[in-house]
Amino acid sequence: MKISIQNGTLVLDDRLKQADILIDGERIAAIAPRGTLPPADLTVDAASSLVFPGFIDLHTHLDDVIGGRYLADTWHSGSQIAVQNGITSLCSFITQGSDESLGTAIARAQKKAAGQSFCDYTWHLTPTRFDDAGWREIEAAIGAGFITFKFYTTYREAGLYSSYTELEERIGRLHSLGGRVLVHCEDDAILQRARQGETAADRDTRWPESACAAVDWSDPRSHARVRPAEAEVTAIQRLVEIARRTGARLHIVHVSTPEGVAAIRQAENHRITCETCPHYLFLDESWLGRPDGRRWICAPPLRAEESRRKLAEMVRAGGADCMATDHCAFTRADKESGGGDIRRTPGGVAGIGALVPLACKLFEGNDAEANLPAISRLLSAHPAQILGLYPRKGCLQAGADADLVVLRSGGPERSIRSTLADAFETYPGMSTTLSVRALFRRGWLIVENGEILEQDIPGGTWLCQK
């Protein structure tokens, strides 16, 4: 089937273009001046609308167990809110259990997603076994099309912690095998000291929020104090050195501080990329001070307003490579289950449905039109490149998958909704005038005027990262 999208403004990653698009089957067949395409089986009029490449959320947690609690969103519900807001591809995580092989973990995750996702999807792997047999499994996974791997500089209690020495060895070896590493950066030693109530006053006055003597574990604001900015920046600086020594490409996830972004940008010759999340750009730690503040506990934590403002300015100036949600929604009951102790409150917030509206809101203003290509880079081109999927995904060009979003702004105000699951809304009171007129996933019209056309046929497929 041939489909033409006419009269829209195409948002490329470097410019706007007035042109029409021809879809033939699952691919973009041609991009041509307006009115020059041959007749098609279906014509979509995109007048007064923007046509973006399908958006990608490269950091989500779906249909999994974290900290002993099952997440609120399945692949079905998570991908449903995704496509209704312009996202055509999702990436989640597979963590190898202590009693299973990496291959078993992959098969377990694949089974959950198969036939359930409206989006195309892929995974980052977190292997936990590094003996000879473990490395053989890692090599087999790379050969099968899994090229991105995630490691942590903390979470000893969950069995996920890697020392900097271990990270350097694993990063170097994965680099030689063609893999790419993502890292959760919070220095474990600094976190341990902060939990024990050590103040920063005698160590370094640059980090006043790390002064957290007499930790009150009933106060959600303590969560920000025991995970200070110093921990993130220190870990990032250590990873910058590892990247320099190994020559490996690294991606730093959910950067929450302007100092962290600055450390990465100063090392850009070492091929380090980073993401930040909407909640670090639109929320600050005052949300933790609300009576229901435990609902916004996440890691890294929300930061002070001045830090949030500086981070937003840096993102608008091109400091981050992409925006991703770190969507990790727990049910309302689980989020309230800590019994007054924030250490027992599961950490994570919902975000998939808010990603596109808030990215667009970030660039609102006098230069909004000039900033549209930045949104395309943050949400499409750069995520696809990090995942090894570009130019199949993330761009509008002949031969690419026909993942397209026809987006209109200036419509009726609607509330931002981050998730369809029984979870607390991360952005209560925030709204958007954006609407998805049409969304195509590999040439199939999935969403029209914000509504999914065939609820019983999700149709998403696994994306081999090769």
Short mmCIF file of C-alpha atoms in Angstrom, two decimals:
data_model
loop_
_atom_site.label_atom_id
_atom_site.label_comp_id
_atom_site.label_asym_id
_atom_site.label_seq_id
_atom_site.Cartn_x
_atom_site.Cartn_y
_atom_site.Cartn_z
CA MET A 1 0.00 0.00 0.00
CA LYS A 2 1.25 3.47 -0.93
CA ILE A 3 0.49 6.42 1.33
CA SER A 4 1.31 10.08 0.77
CA ILE A 5 1.57 12.67 3.53
CA GLN A 6 1.06 16.08 1.98
CA ASN A 7 1.24 19.78 2.90
CA GLY A 8 3.09 19.27 6.20
CA THR A 9 6.27 20.84 7.53
CA LEU A 10 8.92 18.15 7.88
CA VAL A 11 11.10 18.47 10.99
CA LEU A 12 14.54 17.13 10.18
CA ASP A 13 17.37 17.04 12.69
CA ASP A 14 19.01 20.12 11.16
CA ARG A 15 16.25 22.11 9.48
CA LEU A 16 12.59 22.40 8.52
CA LYS A 17 11.48 21.36 5.05
CA GLN A 18 8.27 21.99 3.14
CA ALA A 19 7.80 18.68 1.34
CA ASP A 20 5.59 15.63 0.89
CA ILE A 21 6.41 12.05 1.87
CA LEU A 22 5.60 8.84 0.03
CA ILE A 23 5.35 5.62 2.03
CA ASP A 24 5.54 2.33 0.18
CA GLY A 25 4.99 -0.68 2.44
CA GLU A 26 7.07 -0.32 5.61
CA ARG A 27 9.58 2.23 4.30
CA ILE A 28 9.77 5.85 3.22
CA ALA A 29 9.97 5.65 -0.56
CA ALA A 30 10.49 9.32 -1.40
CA ILE A 31 10.52 12.88 -0.10
CA ALA A 32 9.53 15.33 -2.80
CA PRO A 33 8.50 18.97 -3.31
CA ARG A 34 4.89 19.64 -2.46
CA GLY A 35 2.41 18.51 -5.05
CA THR A 36 4.86 16.41 -7.08
CA LEU A 37 4.22 12.90 -5.74
CA PRO A 38 2.28 10.41 -7.86
CA PRO A 39 -1.21 9.35 -6.70
CA ALA A 40 -1.28 7.02 -3.67
CA ASP A 41 -3.76 4.59 -2.17
CA LEU A 42 -4.22 6.88 0.84
CA THR A 43 -3.49 10.58 1.23
CA VAL A 44 -3.04 12.25 4.61
CA ASP A 45 -3.39 16.04 4.63
CA ALA A 46 -0.85 17.39 7.14
CA ALA A 47 -1.63 21.07 6.53
CA SER A 48 -0.82 23.27 9.53
CA SER A 49 0.97 20.33 11.14
CA LEU A 50 4.52 19.19 11.80
CA VAL A 51 5.80 15.85 10.54
CA PHE A 52 8.48 14.34 12.78
CA PRO A 53 10.30 11.04 12.57
CA GLY A 54 8.81 8.66 15.11
CA PHE A 55 9.99 9.52 18.61
CA ILE A 56 12.05 7.06 20.67
CA ASP A 57 12.14 6.64 24.45
CA LEU A 58 15.40 4.82 25.02
CA HIS A 59 15.04 4.45 28.81
CA THR A 60 11.93 2.77 30.19
CA HIS A 61 11.16 0.02 32.71
CA LEU A 62 8.16 -2.10 31.71
CA ASP A 63 6.62 -5.43 32.72
CA ASP A 64 9.35 -6.26 35.22
CA VAL A 65 10.01 -6.73 38.92
CA ILE A 66 12.16 -4.12 40.70
CA GLY A 67 12.86 -4.32 44.39
CA GLY A 68 10.40 -7.17 44.77
CA ARG A 69 7.48 -5.20 43.34
CA TYR A 70 5.96 -5.67 39.91
CA LEU A 71 5.87 -2.50 37.85
CA ALA A 72 2.52 -0.88 37.12
CA ASP A 73 2.94 -0.78 33.34
CA THR A 74 2.94 -3.75 31.02
CA TRP A 75 4.21 -3.55 27.45
CA HIS A 76 0.61 -3.13 26.36
CA SER A 77 -0.25 -0.18 28.59
CA GLY A 78 3.17 1.45 28.32
CA SER A 79 3.22 1.31 24.53
CA GLN A 80 -0.39 2.45 24.29
CA ILE A 81 0.30 5.77 26.03
CA ALA A 82 3.50 5.99 23.97
CA VAL A 83 1.90 5.87 20.52
CA GLN A 84 -0.90 8.18 21.61
CA ASN A 85 1.83 10.76 22.28
CA GLY A 86 4.02 10.24 19.22
CA ILE A 87 6.49 7.56 20.39
CA THR A 88 6.99 4.71 17.93
CA SER A 89 9.92 2.85 19.59
CA LEU A 90 10.63 1.95 23.21
CA CYS A 91 13.71 0.53 24.88
CA SER A 92 13.59 -1.27 28.21
CA PHE A 93 15.99 -3.40 30.27
CA ILE A 94 16.80 -7.04 30.84
CA THR A 95 18.65 -7.80 34.07
CA GLN A 96 20.15 -11.27 34.40
CA GLY A 97 18.98 -12.96 37.60
CA SER A 98 21.43 -14.64 39.93
CA ASP A 99 19.98 -18.05 39.15
CA GLU A 100 19.56 -17.79 35.37
CA SER A 101 21.64 -17.57 32.24
CA LEU A 102 21.67 -14.40 30.17
CA GLY A 103 19.95 -16.29 27.36
CA THR A 104 17.16 -17.33 29.72
CA ALA A 105 16.72 -13.74 30.88
CA ILE A 106 16.47 -12.55 27.28
CA ALA A 107 13.93 -15.22 26.39
CA ARG A 108 11.86 -14.34 29.47
CA ALA A 109 11.70 -10.66 28.46
CA GLN A 110 11.05 -11.37 24.79
CA LYS A 111 8.08 -13.54 25.72
CA LYS A 112 6.49 -10.73 27.75
CA ALA A 113 6.72 -8.19 24.92
CA ALA A 114 5.83 -10.43 21.96
CA GLY A 115 2.42 -9.50 20.59
CA GLN A 116 1.82 -6.93 23.33
CA SER A 117 3.52 -3.72 22.18
CA PHE A 118 2.11 -1.04 19.90
CA CYS A 119 5.68 0.28 19.57
CA ASP A 120 8.68 -1.40 18.06
CA TYR A 121 10.99 -2.26 20.94
CA THR A 122 14.46 -3.30 22.00
CA TRP A 123 16.46 -3.79 25.21
CA HIS A 124 19.59 -2.86 27.08
CA LEU A 125 21.13 -5.87 28.86
CA THR A 126 22.52 -5.97 32.39
CA PRO A 127 24.56 -9.16 32.69
CA THR A 128 25.62 -10.21 36.18
CA ARG A 129 27.98 -13.07 35.38
CA PHE A 130 31.50 -12.36 34.10
CA ASP A 131 33.35 -15.67 34.23
CA ASP A 132 34.31 -17.39 30.97
CA ALA A 133 30.83 -18.84 30.53
CA GLY A 134 29.26 -15.47 31.22
CA TRP A 135 31.38 -13.74 28.61
CA ARG A 136 30.50 -16.40 26.06
CA GLU A 137 26.85 -15.61 26.66
CA ILE A 138 27.52 -11.89 26.31
CA GLU A 139 29.28 -12.50 22.99
CA ALA A 140 26.34 -14.63 21.82
CA ALA A 141 23.91 -11.86 22.78
CA ILE A 142 25.89 -9.30 20.77
CA GLY A 143 25.89 -11.68 17.82
CA ALA A 144 22.11 -11.96 18.13
CA GLY A 145 21.65 -8.18 17.95
CA PHE A 146 21.83 -6.89 21.55
CA ILE A 147 24.59 -4.28 21.57
CA THR A 148 23.79 -1.98 24.51
CA PHE A 149 24.62 -2.92 28.09
CA LYS A 150 23.86 -1.10 31.33
CA PHE A 151 25.98 -1.02 34.50
CA TYR A 152 25.69 0.72 37.86
CA THR A 153 28.18 2.42 40.15
CA THR A 154 25.88 1.73 43.13
CA TYR A 155 23.10 -0.67 44.25
CA ARG A 156 25.29 -3.17 46.09
CA GLU A 157 22.25 -4.52 47.92
CA ALA A 158 20.64 -5.47 44.60
CA GLY A 159 23.78 -7.17 43.31
CA LEU A 160 24.19 -4.62 40.51
CA TYR A 161 27.20 -2.62 41.75
CA SER A 162 30.39 -2.54 39.69
CA SER A 163 33.60 -0.96 40.96
CA TYR A 164 35.43 1.45 38.68
CA THR A 165 38.11 -1.19 38.12
CA GLU A 166 35.49 -3.74 37.10
CA LEU A 167 33.76 -1.19 34.90
CA GLU A 168 36.96 -0.36 33.06
CA GLU A 169 37.62 -4.02 32.30
CA ARG A 170 34.03 -4.69 31.21
CA ILE A 171 33.72 -1.51 29.16
CA GLY A 172 36.98 -2.17 27.37
CA ARG A 173 36.06 -5.76 26.58
CA LEU A 174 32.56 -4.88 25.38
CA HIS A 175 34.01 -2.13 23.22
CA SER A 176 36.28 -4.67 21.53
CA LEU A 177 33.24 -6.89 20.90
CA GLY A 178 31.20 -4.11 19.33
CA GLY A 179 29.03 -3.38 22.36
CA ARG A 180 28.17 -0.04 23.89
CA VAL A 181 27.79 0.69 27.61
CA LEU A 182 25.27 2.79 29.50
CA VAL A 183 26.08 3.74 33.08
CA HIS A 184 24.00 4.80 36.08
CA CYS A 185 26.39 7.26 37.72
CA GLU A 186 26.21 7.76 41.48
CA ASP A 187 29.41 7.18 43.41
CA ASP A 188 28.67 4.45 45.93
CA ALA A 189 31.18 5.59 48.53
CA ILE A 190 29.68 9.07 48.62
CA LEU A 191 26.18 7.62 48.93
CA GLN A 192 27.28 5.41 51.81
CA ARG A 193 28.75 8.37 53.68
CA ALA A 194 25.64 10.46 53.08
CA ARG A 195 23.39 7.71 54.44
CA GLN A 196 25.49 7.62 57.58
CA GLY A 197 24.86 11.32 58.14
CA GLU A 198 28.26 12.70 57.20
CA THR A 199 28.16 16.40 56.40
CA ALA A 200 29.91 18.03 53.51
CA ALA A 201 31.05 21.09 55.45
CA ASP A 202 34.50 19.77 56.25
CA ARG A 203 35.02 18.26 52.80
CA ASP A 204 33.76 20.51 50.03
CA THR A 205 31.40 23.46 50.27
CA ARG A 206 30.48 23.15 46.58
CA TRP A 207 27.93 20.50 47.57
CA PRO A 208 25.78 22.01 50.35
CA GLU A 209 22.91 19.61 49.67
CA SER A 210 25.11 16.71 50.76
CA ALA A 211 25.17 18.06 54.31
CA CYS A 212 22.71 15.59 55.78
CA ALA A 213 23.52 14.89 59.39
CA ALA A 214 20.71 13.38 61.44
CA VAL A 215 18.89 11.83 58.49
CA ASP A 216 15.13 11.78 59.01
CA TRP A 217 13.97 8.72 57.09
CA SER A 218 10.32 9.74 57.43
CA ASP A 219 10.92 12.95 55.46
CA PRO A 220 10.96 12.52 51.64
CA ARG A 221 13.26 15.55 51.41
CA SER A 222 15.96 13.40 53.00
CA HIS A 223 16.02 11.34 49.81
CA ALA A 224 17.63 14.27 47.96
CA ARG A 225 20.14 14.82 50.76
CA VAL A 226 21.37 11.23 50.90
CA ARG A 227 21.85 11.10 47.11
CA PRO A 228 23.78 14.36 46.64
CA ALA A 229 24.82 15.91 43.35
CA GLU A 230 28.42 15.26 44.35
CA ALA A 231 27.82 11.51 43.95
CA GLU A 232 26.61 11.89 40.36
CA VAL A 233 29.35 14.28 39.27
CA THR A 234 32.14 12.25 40.86
CA ALA A 235 30.99 9.06 39.15
CA ILE A 236 30.68 10.83 35.80
CA GLN A 237 34.21 12.18 36.13
CA ARG A 238 35.52 8.68 36.81
CA LEU A 239 33.68 7.34 33.76
CA VAL A 240 35.13 10.13 31.61
CA GLU A 241 38.60 8.88 32.55
CA ILE A 242 37.62 5.30 31.76
CA ALA A 243 36.35 6.39 28.35
CA ARG A 244 39.61 8.21 27.69
CA ARG A 245 41.71 5.17 28.58
CA THR A 246 39.60 2.58 26.76
CA GLY A 247 38.51 4.61 23.74
CA ALA A 248 35.01 3.23 24.28
CA ARG A 249 31.74 4.97 23.53
CA LEU A 250 29.70 5.50 26.71
CA HIS A 251 26.22 6.77 27.41
CA ILE A 252 25.43 8.29 30.81
CA VAL A 253 21.79 7.81 31.76
CA HIS A 254 19.43 10.21 33.58
CA VAL A 255 21.89 13.04 34.29
CA SER A 256 20.21 15.24 36.89
CA THR A 257 22.74 18.04 37.42
CA PRO A 258 24.22 20.83 35.29
CA GLU A 259 27.66 19.94 36.69
CA GLY A 260 27.22 16.42 35.37
CA VAL A 261 26.35 17.65 31.88
CA ALA A 262 29.32 20.04 31.97
CA ALA A 263 31.72 17.22 32.87
CA ILE A 264 30.46 15.20 29.90
CA ARG A 265 30.59 18.06 27.44
CA GLN A 266 34.17 18.89 28.45
CA ALA A 267 35.05 15.32 27.48
CA GLU A 268 33.11 15.20 24.22
CA ASN A 269 36.16 14.04 22.27
CA HIS A 270 35.89 10.78 24.20
CA ARG A 271 32.58 9.92 22.51
CA ILE A 272 30.42 10.20 25.62
CA THR A 273 26.72 10.90 25.24
CA CYS A 274 24.13 11.61 27.90
CA GLU A 275 20.43 11.85 28.49
CA THR A 276 18.34 13.73 30.97
CA CYS A 277 14.70 13.26 31.93
CA PRO A 278 11.66 15.55 31.93
CA HIS A 279 11.29 15.31 35.70
CA TYR A 280 14.73 16.88 36.19
CA LEU A 281 13.75 19.73 33.86
CA PHE A 282 10.24 20.50 35.15
CA LEU A 283 10.24 19.44 38.81
CA ASP A 284 12.50 20.39 41.70
CA GLU A 285 13.09 18.97 45.17
CA SER A 286 10.32 21.12 46.64
CA TRP A 287 7.96 18.42 45.35
CA LEU A 288 9.52 16.10 47.94
CA GLY A 289 8.40 18.55 50.62
CA ARG A 290 4.72 18.09 49.82
CA PRO A 291 2.58 15.97 52.16
CA ASP A 292 2.59 13.32 49.40
CA GLY A 293 6.24 13.94 48.51
CA ARG A 294 7.18 10.24 48.60
CA ARG A 295 5.40 9.91 45.24
CA TRP A 296 8.33 11.74 43.62
CA ILE A 297 11.10 9.58 45.08
CA CYS A 298 13.38 8.46 42.24
CA ALA A 299 17.08 7.99 41.63
CA PRO A 300 18.87 10.26 41.11
CA PRO A 301 16.56 12.52 43.12
CA LEU A 302 14.94 15.79 42.13
CA ARG A 303 17.37 18.68 42.59
CA ALA A 304 17.18 22.24 43.92
CA GLU A 305 15.37 24.82 41.79
CA GLU A 306 18.55 26.64 40.77
CA SER A 307 20.07 23.37 39.59
CA ARG A 308 16.90 22.49 37.68
CA ARG A 309 16.85 25.86 35.96
CA LYS A 310 20.51 25.64 34.91
CA LEU A 311 20.02 22.10 33.61
CA ALA A 312 17.05 23.20 31.50
CA GLU A 313 19.11 26.06 30.06
CA MET A 314 21.90 23.65 29.16
CA VAL A 315 19.50 21.27 27.42
CA ARG A 316 18.02 24.13 25.39
CA ALA A 317 21.58 25.09 24.42
CA GLY A 318 22.36 21.56 23.21
CA GLY A 319 24.08 20.20 26.30
CA ALA A 320 22.23 16.87 26.37
CA ASP A 321 22.17 14.37 23.53
CA CYS A 322 18.67 13.11 24.19
CA MET A 323 15.71 13.16 26.53
CA ALA A 324 14.34 9.90 27.93
CA THR A 325 11.86 9.22 30.70
CA ASP A 326 13.39 6.52 32.92
CA HIS A 327 9.72 5.52 33.16
CA CYS A 328 9.46 3.33 36.26
CA ALA A 329 5.87 3.45 37.43
CA PHE A 330 4.76 1.57 40.54
CA THR A 331 1.14 1.13 41.53
CA ARG A 332 -0.36 3.64 43.92
CA ALA A 333 -0.53 0.98 46.61
CA ASP A 334 3.14 0.07 46.21
CA LYS A 335 4.24 3.71 46.16
CA GLU A 336 2.37 4.22 49.45
CA SER A 337 3.67 1.01 51.01
CA GLY A 338 6.74 2.37 52.80
CA GLY A 339 5.01 2.69 56.14
CA GLY A 340 6.43 6.18 56.62
CA ASP A 341 10.02 5.10 55.93
CA ILE A 342 11.26 6.45 52.61
CA ARG A 343 13.86 3.68 52.40
CA ARG A 344 10.97 1.27 51.87
CA THR A 345 9.29 3.43 49.22
CA PRO A 346 9.97 2.12 45.71
CA GLY A 347 11.90 4.64 43.66
CA GLY A 348 10.66 5.66 40.25
CA VAL A 349 8.18 7.89 38.45
CA ALA A 350 6.00 7.57 35.37
CA GLY A 351 6.86 9.52 32.25
CA ILE A 352 6.25 7.93 28.84
CA GLY A 353 3.12 9.93 28.03
CA ALA A 354 4.74 13.19 29.12
CA LEU A 355 7.97 12.93 27.11
CA VAL A 356 6.86 14.59 23.87
CA PRO A 357 4.60 17.28 25.40
CA LEU A 358 7.28 18.35 27.87
CA ALA A 359 10.12 18.28 25.33
CA CYS A 360 8.07 20.61 23.16
CA LYS A 361 7.17 22.78 26.15
CA LEU A 362 10.88 23.10 27.02
CA PHE A 363 11.51 24.83 23.69
CA GLU A 364 8.46 27.09 23.68
CA GLY A 365 9.08 30.78 23.15
CA ASN A 366 9.99 33.29 20.50
CA ASP A 367 12.34 30.87 18.72
CA ALA A 368 10.06 27.84 18.99
CA GLU A 369 10.06 27.14 15.25
CA ALA A 370 13.85 27.42 15.03
CA ASN A 371 14.15 24.97 17.92
CA LEU A 372 12.05 22.22 16.35
CA PRO A 373 15.09 20.42 14.87
CA ALA A 374 16.52 20.24 18.41
CA ILE A 375 13.43 18.27 19.47
CA SER A 376 13.94 15.93 16.52
CA ARG A 377 17.55 15.35 17.59
CA LEU A 378 16.71 14.82 21.26
CA LEU A 379 13.81 12.43 20.69
CA SER A 380 14.58 10.75 17.37
CA ALA A 381 17.99 10.99 15.71
CA HIS A 382 20.26 10.76 18.74
CA PRO A 383 18.37 7.95 20.52
CA ALA A 384 18.43 5.92 17.28
CA GLN A 385 22.16 6.49 16.95
CA ILE A 386 22.84 5.43 20.55
CA LEU A 387 20.81 2.27 20.00
CA GLY A 388 22.60 1.45 16.74
CA LEU A 389 19.35 1.82 14.78
CA TYR A 390 20.11 4.92 12.71
CA PRO A 391 19.23 5.56 9.85
CA ARG A 392 16.65 2.77 9.93
CA LYS A 393 14.98 4.70 12.76
CA GLY A 394 15.17 8.31 13.86
CA CYS A 395 15.11 10.18 10.54
CA LEU A 396 12.99 11.20 7.58
CA GLN A 397 14.78 9.96 4.50
CA ALA A 398 14.18 7.51 1.68
CA GLY A 399 14.82 3.93 2.80
CA ALA A 400 14.16 4.55 6.50
CA ASP A 401 11.35 2.82 8.34
CA ALA A 402 8.13 4.76 7.82
CA ASP A 403 7.82 5.81 11.46
CA LEU A 404 6.18 9.24 11.28
CA VAL A 405 4.24 11.50 13.61
CA VAL A 406 1.91 14.19 12.32
CA LEU A 407 1.78 16.61 15.23
CA ARG A 408 -0.41 19.66 15.67
CA SER A 409 -0.01 22.34 18.33
CA GLY A 410 -2.41 25.01 19.45
CA GLY A 411 -5.36 22.72 19.97
CA PRO A 412 -7.57 22.36 23.03
CA GLU A 413 -5.74 22.25 26.34
CA ARG A 414 -5.49 18.74 27.75
CA SER A 415 -3.90 17.38 30.90
CA ILE A 416 -0.57 15.64 30.52
CA ARG A 417 -0.96 11.97 31.36
CA SER A 418 2.24 10.01 31.96
CA THR A 419 0.74 6.53 32.23
CA LEU A 420 -2.49 4.61 31.78
CA ALA A 421 -1.68 2.32 34.69
CA ASP A 422 -2.88 2.64 38.29
CA ALA A 423 0.02 4.91 39.21
CA PHE A 424 0.34 8.46 40.49
CA GLU A 425 0.66 11.21 37.89
CA THR A 426 4.17 12.69 37.88
CA TYR A 427 3.10 16.07 36.47
CA PRO A 428 -0.24 16.94 38.08
CA GLY A 429 -1.70 20.21 36.88
CA MET A 430 0.52 20.39 33.77
CA SER A 431 -1.14 20.53 30.35
CA THR A 432 -0.41 20.63 26.64
CA THR A 433 -2.06 21.80 23.43
CA LEU A 434 -0.29 19.16 21.31
CA SER A 435 -2.27 16.47 19.55
CA VAL A 436 -1.23 13.52 17.40
CA ARG A 437 -3.20 13.77 14.15
CA ALA A 438 -1.62 10.62 12.77
CA LEU A 439 1.09 8.17 13.75
CA PHE A 440 2.62 5.60 11.43
CA ARG A 441 4.75 2.69 12.62
CA ARG A 442 6.57 1.07 9.71
CA GLY A 443 3.96 2.36 7.31
CA TRP A 444 0.93 1.27 9.30
CA LEU A 445 -1.47 3.97 10.46
CA ILE A 446 -1.68 3.18 14.19
CA VAL A 447 -3.11 6.38 15.69
CA GLU A 448 -5.53 8.90 14.21
CA ASN A 449 -6.59 12.02 16.12
CA GLY A 450 -5.07 10.64 19.29
CA GLU A 451 -6.93 7.34 19.20
CA ILE A 452 -5.49 3.89 18.52
CA LEU A 453 -7.28 2.42 15.53
CA GLU A 454 -6.91 -1.29 16.29
CA GLN A 455 -6.69 -1.91 20.03
CA ASP A 456 -6.49 -5.68 19.60
CA ILE A 457 -3.57 -5.66 17.15
CA PRO A 458 -0.51 -4.08 18.81
CA GLY A 459 1.84 -5.09 15.97
CA GLY A 460 5.17 -3.88 17.40
CA THR A 461 8.27 -5.96 16.74
CA TRP A 462 11.69 -6.48 18.28
CA LEU A 463 14.45 -4.31 16.83
CA CYS A 464 17.72 -6.10 16.24
CA GLN A 465 20.49 -3.59 16.99
CA LYS A 466 22.67 -4.62 14.05
#
